[in-house]
Structures are given as structure tokens and as C-alpha cells.
Protein backbone atom coordinates (compact mmCIF):
# COMPACT_ATOMS: atom_id res chain seq x y z
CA UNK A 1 -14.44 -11.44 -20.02
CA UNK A 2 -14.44 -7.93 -19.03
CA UNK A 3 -12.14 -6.98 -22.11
CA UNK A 4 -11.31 -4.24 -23.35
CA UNK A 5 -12.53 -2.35 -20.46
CA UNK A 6 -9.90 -4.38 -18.42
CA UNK A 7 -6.58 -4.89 -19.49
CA UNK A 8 -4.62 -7.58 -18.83
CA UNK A 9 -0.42 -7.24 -18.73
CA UNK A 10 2.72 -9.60 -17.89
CA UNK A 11 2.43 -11.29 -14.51
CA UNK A 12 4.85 -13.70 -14.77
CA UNK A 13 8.06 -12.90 -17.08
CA UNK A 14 8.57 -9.44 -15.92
CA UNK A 15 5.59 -8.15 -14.25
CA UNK A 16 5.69 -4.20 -14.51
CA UNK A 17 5.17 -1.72 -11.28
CA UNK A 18 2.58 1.43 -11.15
CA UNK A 19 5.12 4.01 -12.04
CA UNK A 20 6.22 2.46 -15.16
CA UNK A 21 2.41 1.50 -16.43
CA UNK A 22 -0.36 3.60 -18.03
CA UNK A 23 -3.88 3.74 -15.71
CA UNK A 24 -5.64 1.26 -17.78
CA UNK A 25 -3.24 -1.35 -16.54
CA UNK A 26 -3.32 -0.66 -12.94
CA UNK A 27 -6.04 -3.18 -12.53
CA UNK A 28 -3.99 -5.91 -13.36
CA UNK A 29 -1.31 -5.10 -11.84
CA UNK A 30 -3.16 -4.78 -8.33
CA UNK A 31 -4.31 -8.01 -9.01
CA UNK A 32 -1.11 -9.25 -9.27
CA UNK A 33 0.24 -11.32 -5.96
CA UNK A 34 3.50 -10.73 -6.87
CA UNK A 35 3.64 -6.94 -6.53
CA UNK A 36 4.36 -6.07 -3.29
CA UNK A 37 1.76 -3.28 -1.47
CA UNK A 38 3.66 -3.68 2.01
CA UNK A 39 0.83 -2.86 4.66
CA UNK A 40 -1.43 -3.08 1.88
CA UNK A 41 -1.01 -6.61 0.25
CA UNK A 42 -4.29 -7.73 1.21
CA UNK A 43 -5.71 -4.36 1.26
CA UNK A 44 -5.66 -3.65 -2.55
CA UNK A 45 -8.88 -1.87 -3.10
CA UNK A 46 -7.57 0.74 -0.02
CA UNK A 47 -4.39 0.74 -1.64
CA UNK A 48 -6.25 1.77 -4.89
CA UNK A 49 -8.43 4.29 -3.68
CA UNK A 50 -4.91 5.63 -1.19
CA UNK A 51 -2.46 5.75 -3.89
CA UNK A 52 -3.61 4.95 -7.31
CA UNK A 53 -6.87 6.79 -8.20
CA UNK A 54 -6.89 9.28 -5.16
CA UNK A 55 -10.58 11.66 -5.58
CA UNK A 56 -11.41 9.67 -8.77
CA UNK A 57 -12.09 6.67 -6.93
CA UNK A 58 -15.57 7.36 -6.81
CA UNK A 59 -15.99 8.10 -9.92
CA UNK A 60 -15.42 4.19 -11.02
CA UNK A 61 -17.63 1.13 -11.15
CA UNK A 62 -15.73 -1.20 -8.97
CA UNK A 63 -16.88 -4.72 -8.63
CA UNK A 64 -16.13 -8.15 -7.74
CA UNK A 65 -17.44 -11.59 -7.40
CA UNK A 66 -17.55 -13.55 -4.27
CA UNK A 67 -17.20 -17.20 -4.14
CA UNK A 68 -19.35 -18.89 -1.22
CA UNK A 69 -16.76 -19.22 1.65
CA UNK A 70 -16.49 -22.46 2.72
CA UNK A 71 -16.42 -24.14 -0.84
CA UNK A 72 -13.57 -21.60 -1.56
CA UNK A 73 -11.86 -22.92 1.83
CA UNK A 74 -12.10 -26.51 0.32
CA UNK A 75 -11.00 -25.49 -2.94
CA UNK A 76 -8.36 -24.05 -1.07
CA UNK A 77 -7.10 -27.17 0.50
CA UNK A 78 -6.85 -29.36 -2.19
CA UNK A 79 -5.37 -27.09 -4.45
CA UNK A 80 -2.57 -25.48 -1.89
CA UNK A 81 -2.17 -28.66 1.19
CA UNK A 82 -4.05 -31.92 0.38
CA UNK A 83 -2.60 -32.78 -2.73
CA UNK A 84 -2.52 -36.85 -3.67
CA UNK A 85 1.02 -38.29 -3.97
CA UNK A 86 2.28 -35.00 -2.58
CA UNK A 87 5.18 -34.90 0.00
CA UNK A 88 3.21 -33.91 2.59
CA UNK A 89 0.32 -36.14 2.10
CA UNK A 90 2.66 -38.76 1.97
CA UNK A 91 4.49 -38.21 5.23
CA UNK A 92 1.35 -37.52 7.02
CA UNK A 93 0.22 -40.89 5.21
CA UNK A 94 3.17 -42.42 7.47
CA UNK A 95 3.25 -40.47 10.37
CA UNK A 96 -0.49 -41.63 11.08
CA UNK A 97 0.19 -45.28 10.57
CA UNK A 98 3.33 -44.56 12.79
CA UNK A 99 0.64 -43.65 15.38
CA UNK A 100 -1.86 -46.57 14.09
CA UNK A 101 -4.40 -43.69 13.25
CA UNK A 102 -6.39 -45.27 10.73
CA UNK A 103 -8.97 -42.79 10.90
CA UNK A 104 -9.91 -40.40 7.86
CA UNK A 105 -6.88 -38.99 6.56
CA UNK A 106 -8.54 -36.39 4.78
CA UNK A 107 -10.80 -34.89 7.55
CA UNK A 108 -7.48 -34.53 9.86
CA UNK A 109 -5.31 -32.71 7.61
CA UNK A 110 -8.36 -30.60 6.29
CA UNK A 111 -7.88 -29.57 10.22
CA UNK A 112 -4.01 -28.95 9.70
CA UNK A 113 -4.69 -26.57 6.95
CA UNK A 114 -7.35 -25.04 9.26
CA UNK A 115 -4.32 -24.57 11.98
CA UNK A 116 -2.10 -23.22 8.96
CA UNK A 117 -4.86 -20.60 8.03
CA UNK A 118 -5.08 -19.50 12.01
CA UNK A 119 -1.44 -19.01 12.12
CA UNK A 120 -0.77 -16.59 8.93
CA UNK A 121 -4.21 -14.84 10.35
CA UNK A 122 -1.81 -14.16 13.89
CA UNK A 123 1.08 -13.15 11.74
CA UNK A 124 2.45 -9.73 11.14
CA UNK A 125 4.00 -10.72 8.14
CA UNK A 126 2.95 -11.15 4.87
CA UNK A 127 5.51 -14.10 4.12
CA UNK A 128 5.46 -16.13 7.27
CA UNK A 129 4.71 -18.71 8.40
CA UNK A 130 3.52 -20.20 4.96
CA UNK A 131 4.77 -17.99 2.14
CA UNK A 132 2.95 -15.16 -0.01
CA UNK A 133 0.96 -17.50 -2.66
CA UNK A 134 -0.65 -19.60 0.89
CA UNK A 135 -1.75 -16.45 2.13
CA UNK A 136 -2.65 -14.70 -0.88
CA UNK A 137 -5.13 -17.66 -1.41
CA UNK A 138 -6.42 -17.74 2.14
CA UNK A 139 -6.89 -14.40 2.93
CA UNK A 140 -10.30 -12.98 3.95
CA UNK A 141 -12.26 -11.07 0.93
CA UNK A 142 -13.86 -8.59 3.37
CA UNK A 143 -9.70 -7.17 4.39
CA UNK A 144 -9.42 -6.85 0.75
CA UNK A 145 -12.37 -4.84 0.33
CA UNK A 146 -12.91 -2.83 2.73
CA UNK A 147 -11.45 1.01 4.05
CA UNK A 148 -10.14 1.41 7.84
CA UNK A 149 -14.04 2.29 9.07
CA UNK A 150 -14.58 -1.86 7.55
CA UNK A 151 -16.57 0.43 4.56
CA UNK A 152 -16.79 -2.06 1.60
CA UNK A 153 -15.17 -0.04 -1.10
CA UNK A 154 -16.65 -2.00 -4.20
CA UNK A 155 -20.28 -0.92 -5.01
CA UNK A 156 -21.07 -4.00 -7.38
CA UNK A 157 -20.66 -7.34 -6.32
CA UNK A 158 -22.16 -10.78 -7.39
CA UNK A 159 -22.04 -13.92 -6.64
CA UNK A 160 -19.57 -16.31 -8.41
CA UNK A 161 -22.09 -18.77 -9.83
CA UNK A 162 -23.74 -15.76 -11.30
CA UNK A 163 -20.35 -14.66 -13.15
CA UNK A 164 -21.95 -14.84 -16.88
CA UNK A 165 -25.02 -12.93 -15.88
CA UNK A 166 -22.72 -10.75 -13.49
CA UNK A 167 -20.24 -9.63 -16.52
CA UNK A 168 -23.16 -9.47 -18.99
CA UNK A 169 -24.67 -6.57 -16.50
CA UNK A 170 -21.27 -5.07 -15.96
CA UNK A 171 -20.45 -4.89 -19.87
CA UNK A 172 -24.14 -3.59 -20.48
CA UNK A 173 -23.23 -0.52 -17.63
CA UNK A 174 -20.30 0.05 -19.71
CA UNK A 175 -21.51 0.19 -23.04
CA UNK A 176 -20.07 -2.67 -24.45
CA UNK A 177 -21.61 -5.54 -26.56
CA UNK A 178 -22.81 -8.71 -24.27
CA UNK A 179 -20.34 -11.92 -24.02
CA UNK A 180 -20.35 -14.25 -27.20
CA UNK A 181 -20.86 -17.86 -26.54
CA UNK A 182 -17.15 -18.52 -26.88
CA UNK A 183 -16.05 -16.05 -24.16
CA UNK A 184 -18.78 -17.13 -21.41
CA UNK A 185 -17.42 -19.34 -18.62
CA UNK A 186 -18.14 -22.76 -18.33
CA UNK A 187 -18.18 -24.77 -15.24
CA UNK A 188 -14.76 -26.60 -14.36
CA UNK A 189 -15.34 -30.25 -15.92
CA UNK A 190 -11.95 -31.26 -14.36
CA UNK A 191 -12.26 -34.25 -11.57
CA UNK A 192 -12.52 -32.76 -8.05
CA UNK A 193 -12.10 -34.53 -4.93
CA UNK A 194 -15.23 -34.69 -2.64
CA UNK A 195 -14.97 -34.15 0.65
CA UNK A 196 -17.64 -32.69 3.27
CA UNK A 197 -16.42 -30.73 6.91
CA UNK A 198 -17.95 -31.69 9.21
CA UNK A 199 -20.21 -29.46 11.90
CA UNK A 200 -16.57 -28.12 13.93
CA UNK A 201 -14.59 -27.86 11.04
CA UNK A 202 -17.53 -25.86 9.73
CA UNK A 203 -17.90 -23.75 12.59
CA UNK A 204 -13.60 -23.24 11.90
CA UNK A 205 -13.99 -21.77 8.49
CA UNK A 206 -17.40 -20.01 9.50
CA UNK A 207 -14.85 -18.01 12.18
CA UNK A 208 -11.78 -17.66 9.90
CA UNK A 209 -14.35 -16.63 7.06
CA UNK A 210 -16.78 -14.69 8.78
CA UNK A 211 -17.23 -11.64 7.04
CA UNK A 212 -16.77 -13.33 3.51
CA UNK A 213 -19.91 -15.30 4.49
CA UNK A 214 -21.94 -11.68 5.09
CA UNK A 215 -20.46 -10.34 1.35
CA UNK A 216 -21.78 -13.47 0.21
CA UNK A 217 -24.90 -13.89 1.76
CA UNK A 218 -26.47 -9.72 2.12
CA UNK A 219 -24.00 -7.67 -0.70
CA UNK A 220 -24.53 -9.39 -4.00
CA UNK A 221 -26.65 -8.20 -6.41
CA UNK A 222 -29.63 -10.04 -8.33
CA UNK A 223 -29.23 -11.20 -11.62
């Protein structure tokens, strides 16, 4: 959508590194999970202004689009933990019959992926407890966005329901022609399971999320 002011490269097949790539790629590769930043991993745009674009940093429209936090955290559970006919759904299936909880199976092991979230958030390491691509997906945006002084590095950010409008104002800044029809998103048509927290789950992801919900609520531009 943001083409050809961003460029896109190989993340899977052979994903390239910074010294091997021209600038215009770096974006991409940042973006990129399975590039290693060490202290940095979820601390890309400091690793960007630190060690990619140095005093130029400034210089560059940086944006991003937040996603309201606790519909991300959902999203986030059915598409990493609750997963029907999975392996884990299924033993946790038995294990609660085992225990004659007949209760909603959902709702608990929405609070098991809350207990998973807590523990990568205690952990050191970027790879344990539950791998890179669980805490890639869970991390906070704020930790991602921010300097050491918690100074949010980006200086345009929308809201992801505004994403057409969003890129249309972003491609207008840079001189480029608005989005066709064929090239603006459309909203996911594919079945989703419902499911609704309730008020102490909330009050979980409104902790583990808490900055995310101020980026999303007081940063985002108007459209």
C-alpha cells in the first residue's frame, strides 16, 4: 500500500541482513521477526534511529498504525493459543473433563494465554518461555516505539480502522498518486470466532497493554 516508497524484500527463503542491503530496504528488513536486533528485538524504531539512520532520523516521516489493544489481544489468542482441533485445545478439552470442569472452555484458556503473556513480559530473553513468533505477536507497541526517556519516536500514527484514509494521507505527504480501488484494504471476510473477556480478564490485558491503549486512544491522528 505504501509502494514504492516502501520496499518490500525476502523474509522467508533467505531473508538478507543490513550490511548486505541498500537503505531503501531497511524498512523491511526491521520489520522482519526473524532478524535478530539482540537488546533491540522489540525496540526496532530505537534500533533504527541507534544504528541504521543515525542524525537522519529526523529527517523521515515515520509512522504506524495502532490496532485497539484488547481486540489485538483476542486476535492474538485465537490465532497463536486457542486454536479448534489443536493439540492444546484438545488436551485442555480433557484435562478439564478429567477435573469435571464443564465450565467455558474458552474464557479459561483465554486466561492461560493471559499467564503466557505475563511470563515472556518477566523474561530476559527474547526466546523463552514461548518462542520468538509468541512474543513477537504479544509484545507491547509502546516498547517498540519508543526511545529510553519512553519518547515515542514515530511522529504519524493512525488508527488501524482508519488504514485506507491513513495511507491515502501518508502517500499524499509523499507525493505519490492516492490508492486505486484494487490496492485499498478490505475488511477480513474470513469467519472469526466470537468471544467477549470479561470485566478481570479485561482489567488483565488493560495492565499487560497499558500504554498501547494511550497510543491508541490520545496519539492518532484524524482522518
Amino acid at each position: 500500500m505504501l509502494s514504492p516508497a516502501y520496499v518490500e524484500v525476502d523474509r522467508k527463503r533467505q531473508p538478507a541482513c543490513f550490511i548486505q542491503s541498500d537503505p531503501n530496504q531497511y524498512n523491511d528488513i526491521l520489520n522482519n521477526h526473524r532478524v535478530f536486533l539482540g537488546a533491540y528485538q522489540f525496540r526496532r524504531c530505537l534500533f533504527a534511529k541507534t544504528y541504521l539512520y543515525g542524525d537522519a532520523f529526523d529527517a523521515y516521516l515515520r509512522l504506524g498504525f495502532v490496532r485497539e489493544p484488547l481486540d489485538r489481544c483476542i486476535s492474538q489468542f485465537f490465532y497463536l493459543w486457542h486454536i479448534p482441533n489443536s493439540r492444546r485445545v484438545k488436551r485442555l478439552r480433557l484435562k478439564c473433563a478429567a477435573k469435571l470442569r464443564f465450565g467455558n472452555l474458552t474464557e479459561y484458556n483465554f486466561d492461560l494465554f493471559l499467564d503466557a503473556v505475563e511470563s515472556c513480559r518477566s523474561s530476559d530473553s527474547n526466546v523463552h518461555p514461548r518462542g520468538l513468533h509468541f512474543q513477537t505477536h504479544t509484545a507491547k507497541m509502546w516498547d517498540d516505539i519508543v526511545d529510553d526517556e519512553q519518547t515515542v519516536l514515530l511522529n504519524w500514527m493512525f488508527r488501524l480502522e482508519d488504514l485506507n484514509a491513513g495511507v491515502d494521507q501518508v502517500r499524499e505527504e509523499l507525493r505519490l498518486p492516492a490508492l486505486s480501488t484494487e490496492d485499498r484494504a478490505r475488511k477480513n471476510a474470513a469467519s472469526k470466532m466470537e468471544f467477549t473477556p470479561n470485566a478481570q480478564q479485561r482489567a488483565r490485558v488493560k495492565a499487560l497493554f497499558a500504554e498501547d491503549f494511550d497510543l491508541y486512544e490520545g496519539y492518532c491522528r484524524s482522518v
